[in-house]
mmCIF file with all atom_site columns, N, CA and C in Angstrom:
data_model
loop_
_atom_site.group_PDB
_atom_site.id
_atom_site.type_symbol
_atom_site.label_atom_id
_atom_site.label_alt_id
_atom_site.label_comp_id
_atom_site.label_asym_id
_atom_site.label_entity_id
_atom_site.label_seq_id
_atom_site.pdbx_PDB_ins_code
_atom_site.Cartn_x
_atom_site.Cartn_y
_atom_site.Cartn_z
_atom_site.occupancy
_atom_site.B_iso_or_equiv
_atom_site.pdbx_formal_charge
_atom_site.auth_seq_id
_atom_site.auth_comp_id
_atom_site.auth_asym_id
_atom_site.auth_atom_id
_atom_site.pdbx_PDB_model_num
ATOM 1   N N  . MET A 1 1  ? -26.157 34.621  -18.262 1.00 0.00 ? 1  MET A N  1
ATOM 2   C CA . MET A 1 1  ? -24.865 34.026  -17.994 1.00 0.00 ? 1  MET A CA 1
ATOM 3   C C  . MET A 1 1  ? -24.764 33.718  -16.498 1.00 0.00 ? 1  MET A C  1
ATOM 4   N N  . GLU A 1 2  ? -24.254 32.538  -16.182 1.00 0.00 ? 2  GLU A N  1
ATOM 5   C CA . GLU A 1 2  ? -24.132 32.090  -14.801 1.00 0.00 ? 2  GLU A CA 1
ATOM 6   C C  . GLU A 1 2  ? -22.883 32.688  -14.156 1.00 0.00 ? 2  GLU A C  1
ATOM 7   N N  . LYS A 1 3  ? -23.031 33.186  -12.939 1.00 0.00 ? 3  LYS A N  1
ATOM 8   C CA . LYS A 1 3  ? -21.900 33.790  -12.241 1.00 0.00 ? 3  LYS A CA 1
ATOM 9   C C  . LYS A 1 3  ? -21.024 32.693  -11.630 1.00 0.00 ? 3  LYS A C  1
ATOM 10  N N  . ARG A 1 4  ? -19.713 32.772  -11.863 1.00 0.00 ? 4  ARG A N  1
ATOM 11  C CA . ARG A 1 4  ? -18.769 31.780  -11.358 1.00 0.00 ? 4  ARG A CA 1
ATOM 12  C C  . ARG A 1 4  ? -18.235 32.209  -10.004 1.00 0.00 ? 4  ARG A C  1
ATOM 13  N N  . LYS A 1 5  ? -18.039 31.250  -9.132  1.00 0.00 ? 5  LYS A N  1
ATOM 14  C CA . LYS A 1 5  ? -17.465 31.518  -7.819  1.00 0.00 ? 5  LYS A CA 1
ATOM 15  C C  . LYS A 1 5  ? -15.958 31.720  -7.989  1.00 0.00 ? 5  LYS A C  1
ATOM 16  N N  . THR A 1 6  ? -15.448 32.811  -7.440  1.00 0.00 ? 6  THR A N  1
ATOM 17  C CA . THR A 1 6  ? -14.022 33.103  -7.603  1.00 0.00 ? 6  THR A CA 1
ATOM 18  C C  . THR A 1 6  ? -13.285 33.196  -6.273  1.00 0.00 ? 6  THR A C  1
ATOM 19  N N  . THR A 1 7  ? -13.934 32.783  -5.196  1.00 0.00 ? 7  THR A N  1
ATOM 20  C CA . THR A 1 7  ? -13.264 32.820  -3.895  1.00 0.00 ? 7  THR A CA 1
ATOM 21  C C  . THR A 1 7  ? -12.974 31.404  -3.426  1.00 0.00 ? 7  THR A C  1
ATOM 22  N N  . MET A 1 8  ? -12.070 31.299  -2.485  1.00 0.00 ? 8  MET A N  1
ATOM 23  C CA . MET A 1 8  ? -11.691 29.980  -1.964  1.00 0.00 ? 8  MET A CA 1
ATOM 24  C C  . MET A 1 8  ? -12.739 29.475  -0.972  1.00 0.00 ? 8  MET A C  1
ATOM 25  N N  . SER A 1 9  ? -12.801 28.164  -0.853  1.00 0.00 ? 9  SER A N  1
ATOM 26  C CA . SER A 1 9  ? -13.665 27.542  0.149   1.00 0.00 ? 9  SER A CA 1
ATOM 27  C C  . SER A 1 9  ? -13.004 27.677  1.511   1.00 0.00 ? 9  SER A C  1
ATOM 28  N N  . GLY A 1 10 ? -13.758 27.338  2.550   1.00 0.00 ? 10 GLY A N  1
ATOM 29  C CA . GLY A 1 10 ? -13.207 27.374  3.899   1.00 0.00 ? 10 GLY A CA 1
ATOM 30  C C  . GLY A 1 10 ? -12.137 26.311  4.099   1.00 0.00 ? 10 GLY A C  1
ATOM 31  N N  . PRO A 1 11 ? -11.453 26.351  5.235   1.00 0.00 ? 11 PRO A N  1
ATOM 32  C CA . PRO A 1 11 ? -10.377 25.389  5.486   1.00 0.00 ? 11 PRO A CA 1
ATOM 33  C C  . PRO A 1 11 ? -10.922 23.971  5.676   1.00 0.00 ? 11 PRO A C  1
ATOM 34  N N  . VAL A 1 12 ? -10.072 23.018  5.384   1.00 0.00 ? 12 VAL A N  1
ATOM 35  C CA . VAL A 1 12 ? -10.397 21.605  5.593   1.00 0.00 ? 12 VAL A CA 1
ATOM 36  C C  . VAL A 1 12 ? -9.827  21.211  6.947   1.00 0.00 ? 12 VAL A C  1
ATOM 37  N N  . HIS A 1 13 ? -10.634 20.561  7.763   1.00 0.00 ? 13 HIS A N  1
ATOM 38  C CA . HIS A 1 13 ? -10.182 20.123  9.086   1.00 0.00 ? 13 HIS A CA 1
ATOM 39  C C  . HIS A 1 13 ? -10.005 18.611  9.067   1.00 0.00 ? 13 HIS A C  1
ATOM 40  N N  . LEU A 1 14 ? -8.772  18.171  9.264   1.00 0.00 ? 14 LEU A N  1
ATOM 41  C CA . LEU A 1 14 ? -8.463  16.748  9.264   1.00 0.00 ? 14 LEU A CA 1
ATOM 42  C C  . LEU A 1 14 ? -8.223  16.276  10.699  1.00 0.00 ? 14 LEU A C  1
ATOM 43  N N  . PRO A 1 15 ? -8.717  15.095  11.041  1.00 0.00 ? 15 PRO A N  1
ATOM 44  C CA . PRO A 1 15 ? -8.480  14.583  12.390  1.00 0.00 ? 15 PRO A CA 1
ATOM 45  C C  . PRO A 1 15 ? -7.036  14.109  12.533  1.00 0.00 ? 15 PRO A C  1
ATOM 46  N N  . LEU A 1 16 ? -6.593  13.988  13.765  1.00 0.00 ? 16 LEU A N  1
ATOM 47  C CA . LEU A 1 16 ? -5.270  13.411  14.007  1.00 0.00 ? 16 LEU A CA 1
ATOM 48  C C  . LEU A 1 16 ? -5.287  11.952  13.585  1.00 0.00 ? 16 LEU A C  1
ATOM 49  N N  . PRO A 1 17 ? -4.145  11.435  13.131  1.00 0.00 ? 17 PRO A N  1
ATOM 50  C CA . PRO A 1 17 ? -4.114  10.026  12.738  1.00 0.00 ? 17 PRO A CA 1
ATOM 51  C C  . PRO A 1 17 ? -4.441  9.121   13.928  1.00 0.00 ? 17 PRO A C  1
ATOM 52  N N  . SER A 1 18 ? -5.122  8.033   13.631  1.00 0.00 ? 18 SER A N  1
ATOM 53  C CA . SER A 1 18 ? -5.439  7.084   14.700  1.00 0.00 ? 18 SER A CA 1
ATOM 54  C C  . SER A 1 18 ? -4.187  6.298   15.077  1.00 0.00 ? 18 SER A C  1
ATOM 55  N N  . ARG A 1 19 ? -4.252  5.646   16.215  1.00 0.00 ? 19 ARG A N  1
ATOM 56  C CA . ARG A 1 19 ? -3.119  4.842   16.663  1.00 0.00 ? 19 ARG A CA 1
ATOM 57  C C  . ARG A 1 19 ? -2.939  3.650   15.730  1.00 0.00 ? 19 ARG A C  1
ATOM 58  N N  . ALA A 1 20 ? -1.711  3.205   15.626  1.00 0.00 ? 20 ALA A N  1
ATOM 59  C CA . ALA A 1 20 ? -1.421  2.043   14.794  1.00 0.00 ? 20 ALA A CA 1
ATOM 60  C C  . ALA A 1 20 ? -2.091  0.806   15.400  1.00 0.00 ? 20 ALA A C  1
ATOM 61  N N  . PRO A 1 21 ? -2.700  -0.024  14.565  1.00 0.00 ? 21 PRO A N  1
ATOM 62  C CA . PRO A 1 21 ? -3.356  -1.221  15.087  1.00 0.00 ? 21 PRO A CA 1
ATOM 63  C C  . PRO A 1 21 ? -2.341  -2.220  15.634  1.00 0.00 ? 21 PRO A C  1
ATOM 64  N N  . GLU A 1 22 ? -2.746  -2.947  16.657  1.00 0.00 ? 22 GLU A N  1
ATOM 65  C CA . GLU A 1 22 ? -1.892  -3.969  17.259  1.00 0.00 ? 22 GLU A CA 1
ATOM 66  C C  . GLU A 1 22 ? -2.198  -5.309  16.602  1.00 0.00 ? 22 GLU A C  1
ATOM 67  N N  . PRO A 1 23 ? -1.190  -6.179  16.473  1.00 0.00 ? 23 PRO A N  1
ATOM 68  C CA . PRO A 1 23 ? -1.454  -7.511  15.919  1.00 0.00 ? 23 PRO A CA 1
ATOM 69  C C  . PRO A 1 23 ? -2.336  -8.318  16.865  1.00 0.00 ? 23 PRO A C  1
ATOM 70  N N  . VAL A 1 24 ? -3.190  -9.151  16.292  1.00 0.00 ? 24 VAL A N  1
ATOM 71  C CA . VAL A 1 24 ? -4.059  -10.009 17.088  1.00 0.00 ? 24 VAL A CA 1
ATOM 72  C C  . VAL A 1 24 ? -3.217  -11.158 17.645  1.00 0.00 ? 24 VAL A C  1
ATOM 73  N N  . GLU A 1 25 ? -3.320  -11.366 18.939  1.00 0.00 ? 25 GLU A N  1
ATOM 74  C CA . GLU A 1 25 ? -2.537  -12.415 19.600  1.00 0.00 ? 25 GLU A CA 1
ATOM 75  C C  . GLU A 1 25 ? -2.863  -13.780 18.993  1.00 0.00 ? 25 GLU A C  1
ATOM 76  N N  . GLY A 1 26 ? -1.826  -14.531 18.676  1.00 0.00 ? 26 GLY A N  1
ATOM 77  C CA . GLY A 1 26 ? -2.003  -15.869 18.129  1.00 0.00 ? 26 GLY A CA 1
ATOM 78  C C  . GLY A 1 26 ? -2.176  -15.929 16.629  1.00 0.00 ? 26 GLY A C  1
ATOM 79  N N  . CYS A 1 27 ? -2.185  -14.792 15.953  1.00 0.00 ? 27 CYS A N  1
ATOM 80  C CA . CYS A 1 27 ? -2.356  -14.764 14.499  1.00 0.00 ? 27 CYS A CA 1
ATOM 81  C C  . CYS A 1 27 ? -0.995  -14.550 13.832  1.00 0.00 ? 27 CYS A C  1
ATOM 82  N N  . ALA A 1 28 ? -0.534  -15.590 13.128  1.00 0.00 ? 28 ALA A N  1
ATOM 83  C CA . ALA A 1 28 ? 0.774   -15.508 12.461  1.00 0.00 ? 28 ALA A CA 1
ATOM 84  C C  . ALA A 1 28 ? 0.789   -14.416 11.394  1.00 0.00 ? 28 ALA A C  1
ATOM 85  N N  . GLY A 1 29 ? -0.343  -14.221 10.704  1.00 0.00 ? 29 GLY A N  1
ATOM 86  C CA . GLY A 1 29 ? -0.421  -13.168 9.686   1.00 0.00 ? 29 GLY A CA 1
ATOM 87  C C  . GLY A 1 29 ? -0.243  -11.789 10.286  1.00 0.00 ? 29 GLY A C  1
ATOM 88  N N  . CYS A 1 30 ? -0.870  -11.555 11.441  1.00 0.00 ? 30 CYS A N  1
ATOM 89  C CA . CYS A 1 30 ? -0.737  -10.261 12.123  1.00 0.00 ? 30 CYS A CA 1
ATOM 90  C C  . CYS A 1 30 ? 0.703   -10.029 12.575  1.00 0.00 ? 30 CYS A C  1
ATOM 91  N N  . VAL A 1 31 ? 1.321   -11.067 13.109  1.00 0.00 ? 31 VAL A N  1
ATOM 92  C CA . VAL A 1 31 ? 2.710   -10.941 13.580  1.00 0.00 ? 31 VAL A CA 1
ATOM 93  C C  . VAL A 1 31 ? 3.623   -10.582 12.412  1.00 0.00 ? 31 VAL A C  1
ATOM 94  N N  . GLU A 1 32 ? 3.448   -11.261 11.276  1.00 0.00 ? 32 GLU A N  1
ATOM 95  C CA . GLU A 1 32 ? 4.276   -10.974 10.108  1.00 0.00 ? 32 GLU A CA 1
ATOM 96  C C  . GLU A 1 32 ? 4.041   -9.552  9.600   1.00 0.00 ? 32 GLU A C  1
ATOM 97  N N  . LEU A 1 33 ? 2.786   -9.131  9.535   1.00 0.00 ? 33 LEU A N  1
ATOM 98  C CA . LEU A 1 33 ? 2.495   -7.760  9.104   1.00 0.00 ? 33 LEU A CA 1
ATOM 99  C C  . LEU A 1 33 ? 3.123   -6.733  10.044  1.00 0.00 ? 33 LEU A C  1
ATOM 100 N N  . ALA A 1 34 ? 3.073   -6.989  11.340  1.00 0.00 ? 34 ALA A N  1
ATOM 101 C CA . ALA A 1 34 ? 3.675   -6.067  12.306  1.00 0.00 ? 34 ALA A CA 1
ATOM 102 C C  . ALA A 1 34 ? 5.189   -6.006  12.112  1.00 0.00 ? 34 ALA A C  1
ATOM 103 N N  . ASN A 1 35 ? 5.808   -7.150  11.821  1.00 0.00 ? 35 ASN A N  1
ATOM 104 C CA . ASN A 1 35 ? 7.256   -7.170  11.583  1.00 0.00 ? 35 ASN A CA 1
ATOM 105 C C  . ASN A 1 35 ? 7.615   -6.409  10.311  1.00 0.00 ? 35 ASN A C  1
ATOM 106 N N  . VAL A 1 36 ? 6.847   -6.628  9.256   1.00 0.00 ? 36 VAL A N  1
ATOM 107 C CA . VAL A 1 36 ? 7.088   -5.896  7.999   1.00 0.00 ? 36 VAL A CA 1
ATOM 108 C C  . VAL A 1 36 ? 6.903   -4.406  8.234   1.00 0.00 ? 36 VAL A C  1
ATOM 109 N N  . ARG A 1 37 ? 5.864   -4.038  8.974   1.00 0.00 ? 37 ARG A N  1
ATOM 110 C CA . ARG A 1 37 ? 5.592   -2.626  9.275   1.00 0.00 ? 37 ARG A CA 1
ATOM 111 C C  . ARG A 1 37 ? 6.759   -1.996  10.040  1.00 0.00 ? 37 ARG A C  1
ATOM 112 N N  . ASP A 1 38 ? 7.287   -2.712  11.028  1.00 0.00 ? 38 ASP A N  1
ATOM 113 C CA . ASP A 1 38 ? 8.412   -2.187  11.809  1.00 0.00 ? 38 ASP A CA 1
ATOM 114 C C  . ASP A 1 38 ? 9.646   -1.972  10.938  1.00 0.00 ? 38 ASP A C  1
ATOM 115 N N  . ARG A 1 39 ? 9.938   -2.939  10.058  1.00 0.00 ? 39 ARG A N  1
ATOM 116 C CA . ARG A 1 39 ? 11.099  -2.789  9.163   1.00 0.00 ? 39 ARG A CA 1
ATOM 117 C C  . ARG A 1 39 ? 10.872  -1.638  8.186   1.00 0.00 ? 39 ARG A C  1
ATOM 118 N N  . ALA A 1 40 ? 9.654   -1.515  7.682   1.00 0.00 ? 40 ALA A N  1
ATOM 119 C CA . ALA A 1 40 ? 9.345   -0.432  6.740   1.00 0.00 ? 40 ALA A CA 1
ATOM 120 C C  . ALA A 1 40 ? 9.486   0.926   7.417   1.00 0.00 ? 40 ALA A C  1
ATOM 121 N N  . ARG A 1 41 ? 8.972   1.041   8.638   1.00 0.00 ? 41 ARG A N  1
ATOM 122 C CA . ARG A 1 41 ? 9.075   2.311   9.378   1.00 0.00 ? 41 ARG A CA 1
ATOM 123 C C  . ARG A 1 41 ? 10.547  2.672   9.596   1.00 0.00 ? 41 ARG A C  1
ATOM 124 N N  . ALA A 1 42 ? 11.363  1.685   9.969   1.00 0.00 ? 42 ALA A N  1
ATOM 125 C CA . ALA A 1 42 ? 12.795  1.930   10.208  1.00 0.00 ? 42 ALA A CA 1
ATOM 126 C C  . ALA A 1 42 ? 13.496  2.384   8.929   1.00 0.00 ? 42 ALA A C  1
ATOM 127 N N  . GLY A 1 43 ? 13.008  1.901   7.777   1.00 0.00 ? 43 GLY A N  1
ATOM 128 C CA . GLY A 1 43 ? 13.608  2.280   6.497   1.00 0.00 ? 43 GLY A CA 1
ATOM 129 C C  . GLY A 1 43 ? 12.973  3.494   5.853   1.00 0.00 ? 43 GLY A C  1
ATOM 130 N N  . GLY A 1 44 ? 11.982  4.092   6.516   1.00 0.00 ? 44 GLY A N  1
ATOM 131 C CA . GLY A 1 44 ? 11.346  5.293   5.983   1.00 0.00 ? 44 GLY A CA 1
ATOM 132 C C  . GLY A 1 44 ? 10.319  5.018   4.903   1.00 0.00 ? 44 GLY A C  1
ATOM 133 N N  . ASP A 1 45 ? 9.867   3.765   4.766   1.00 0.00 ? 45 ASP A N  1
ATOM 134 C CA . ASP A 1 45 ? 8.889   3.397   3.745   1.00 0.00 ? 45 ASP A CA 1
ATOM 135 C C  . ASP A 1 45 ? 7.488   3.486   4.348   1.00 0.00 ? 45 ASP A C  1
ATOM 136 N N  . PHE A 1 46 ? 6.945   4.695   4.401   1.00 0.00 ? 46 PHE A N  1
ATOM 137 C CA . PHE A 1 46 ? 5.680   4.914   5.082   1.00 0.00 ? 46 PHE A CA 1
ATOM 138 C C  . PHE A 1 46 ? 4.469   4.462   4.258   1.00 0.00 ? 46 PHE A C  1
ATOM 139 N N  . THR A 1 47 ? 4.654   4.227   2.971   1.00 0.00 ? 47 THR A N  1
ATOM 140 C CA . THR A 1 47 ? 3.582   3.639   2.170   1.00 0.00 ? 47 THR A CA 1
ATOM 141 C C  . THR A 1 47 ? 3.328   2.211   2.635   1.00 0.00 ? 47 THR A C  1
ATOM 142 N N  . THR A 1 48 ? 4.400   1.456   2.831   1.00 0.00 ? 48 THR A N  1
ATOM 143 C CA . THR A 1 48 ? 4.264   0.080   3.318   1.00 0.00 ? 48 THR A CA 1
ATOM 144 C C  . THR A 1 48 ? 3.735   0.065   4.746   1.00 0.00 ? 48 THR A C  1
ATOM 145 N N  . VAL A 1 49 ? 4.164   1.005   5.567   1.00 0.00 ? 49 VAL A N  1
ATOM 146 C CA . VAL A 1 49 ? 3.628   1.110   6.935   1.00 0.00 ? 49 VAL A CA 1
ATOM 147 C C  . VAL A 1 49 ? 2.111   1.273   6.876   1.00 0.00 ? 49 VAL A C  1
ATOM 148 N N  . SER A 1 50 ? 1.644   2.164   6.034   1.00 0.00 ? 50 SER A N  1
ATOM 149 C CA . SER A 1 50 ? 0.211   2.405   5.896   1.00 0.00 ? 50 SER A CA 1
ATOM 150 C C  . SER A 1 50 ? -0.512  1.158   5.384   1.00 0.00 ? 50 SER A C  1
ATOM 151 N N  . ASP A 1 51 ? 0.065   0.492   4.392   1.00 0.00 ? 51 ASP A N  1
ATOM 152 C CA . ASP A 1 51 ? -0.549  -0.727  3.854   1.00 0.00 ? 51 ASP A CA 1
ATOM 153 C C  . ASP A 1 51 ? -0.678  -1.797  4.933   1.00 0.00 ? 51 ASP A C  1
ATOM 154 N N  . CYS A 1 52 ? 0.367   -1.992  5.718   1.00 0.00 ? 52 CYS A N  1
ATOM 155 C CA . CYS A 1 52 ? 0.327   -2.982  6.799   1.00 0.00 ? 52 CYS A CA 1
ATOM 156 C C  . CYS A 1 52 ? -0.752  -2.623  7.819   1.00 0.00 ? 52 CYS A C  1
ATOM 157 N N  . ASN A 1 53 ? -0.884  -1.351  8.135   1.00 0.00 ? 53 ASN A N  1
ATOM 158 C CA . ASN A 1 53 ? -1.927  -0.926  9.073   1.00 0.00 ? 53 ASN A CA 1
ATOM 159 C C  . ASN A 1 53 ? -3.318  -1.262  8.536   1.00 0.00 ? 53 ASN A C  1
ATOM 160 N N  . VAL A 1 54 ? -3.522  -1.066  7.243   1.00 0.00 ? 54 VAL A N  1
ATOM 161 C CA . VAL A 1 54 ? -4.818  -1.390  6.636   1.00 0.00 ? 54 VAL A CA 1
ATOM 162 C C  . VAL A 1 54 ? -5.088  -2.885  6.771   1.00 0.00 ? 54 VAL A C  1
ATOM 163 N N  . PHE A 1 55 ? -4.102  -3.723  6.447   1.00 0.00 ? 55 PHE A N  1
ATOM 164 C CA . PHE A 1 55 ? -4.291  -5.165  6.539   1.00 0.00 ? 55 PHE A CA 1
ATOM 165 C C  . PHE A 1 55 ? -4.510  -5.617  7.982   1.00 0.00 ? 55 PHE A C  1
ATOM 166 N N  . LEU A 1 56 ? -3.808  -4.985  8.927   1.00 0.00 ? 56 LEU A N  1
ATOM 167 C CA . LEU A 1 56 ? -4.013  -5.337  10.333  1.00 0.00 ? 56 LEU A CA 1
ATOM 168 C C  . LEU A 1 56 ? -5.426  -4.969  10.790  1.00 0.00 ? 56 LEU A C  1
ATOM 169 N N  . ARG A 1 57 ? -5.934  -3.855  10.321  1.00 0.00 ? 57 ARG A N  1
ATOM 170 C CA . ARG A 1 57 ? -7.297  -3.449  10.692  1.00 0.00 ? 57 ARG A CA 1
ATOM 171 C C  . ARG A 1 57 ? -8.357  -4.369  10.068  1.00 0.00 ? 57 ARG A C  1
ATOM 172 N N  . ARG A 1 58 ? -7.996  -5.032  8.975   1.00 0.00 ? 58 ARG A N  1
ATOM 173 C CA . ARG A 1 58 ? -8.925  -5.937  8.300   1.00 0.00 ? 58 ARG A CA 1
ATOM 174 C C  . ARG A 1 58 ? -8.841  -7.358  8.849   1.00 0.00 ? 58 ARG A C  1
ATOM 175 N N  . HIS A 1 59 ? -8.230  -7.549  9.986   1.00 0.00 ? 59 HIS A N  1
ATOM 176 C CA . HIS A 1 59 ? -8.006  -8.899  10.503  1.00 0.00 ? 59 HIS A CA 1
ATOM 177 C C  . HIS A 1 59 ? -9.257  -9.781  10.463  1.00 0.00 ? 59 HIS A C  1
ATOM 178 N N  . PRO A 1 60 ? -10.418 -9.296  10.856  1.00 0.00 ? 60 PRO A N  1
ATOM 179 C CA . PRO A 1 60 ? -11.592 -10.182 10.846  1.00 0.00 ? 60 PRO A CA 1
ATOM 180 C C  . PRO A 1 60 ? -11.901 -10.756 9.458   1.00 0.00 ? 60 PRO A C  1
ATOM 181 N N  . GLU A 1 61 ? -11.544 -10.049 8.390   1.00 0.00 ? 61 GLU A N  1
ATOM 182 C CA . GLU A 1 61 ? -11.795 -10.551 7.032   1.00 0.00 ? 61 GLU A CA 1
ATOM 183 C C  . GLU A 1 61 ? -10.630 -11.372 6.510   1.00 0.00 ? 61 GLU A C  1
ATOM 184 N N  . GLY A 1 62 ? -9.532  -11.412 7.233   1.00 0.00 ? 62 GLY A N  1
ATOM 185 C CA . GLY A 1 62 ? -8.341  -12.131 6.779   1.00 0.00 ? 62 GLY A CA 1
ATOM 186 C C  . GLY A 1 62 ? -7.313  -11.180 6.172   1.00 0.00 ? 62 GLY A C  1
ATOM 187 N N  . HIS A 1 63 ? -6.134  -11.688 5.966   1.00 0.00 ? 63 HIS A N  1
ATOM 188 C CA . HIS A 1 63 ? -5.038  -10.877 5.420   1.00 0.00 ? 63 HIS A CA 1
ATOM 189 C C  . HIS A 1 63 ? -4.784  -11.296 3.976   1.00 0.00 ? 63 HIS A C  1
ATOM 190 N N  . SER A 1 64 ? -4.630  -10.290 3.103   1.00 0.00 ? 64 SER A N  1
ATOM 191 C CA . SER A 1 64 ? -4.386  -10.591 1.678   1.00 0.00 ? 64 SER A CA 1
ATOM 192 C C  . SER A 1 64 ? -2.970  -10.243 1.321   1.00 0.00 ? 64 SER A C  1
#
């Protein structure tokens, strides 16, 4: 019979969140995403804030 582990694993170490990405100058898509992100943050909608950050970081591939 195989012995089962019954103790907890060690702690998980998470890094601090990175800084929010800045919109690329001259890109209308980036400006709009930054505006949506600001409104979402003001309204407490942090899921949308996170989504906008992902799209801003993907600028070289375009915004979807």
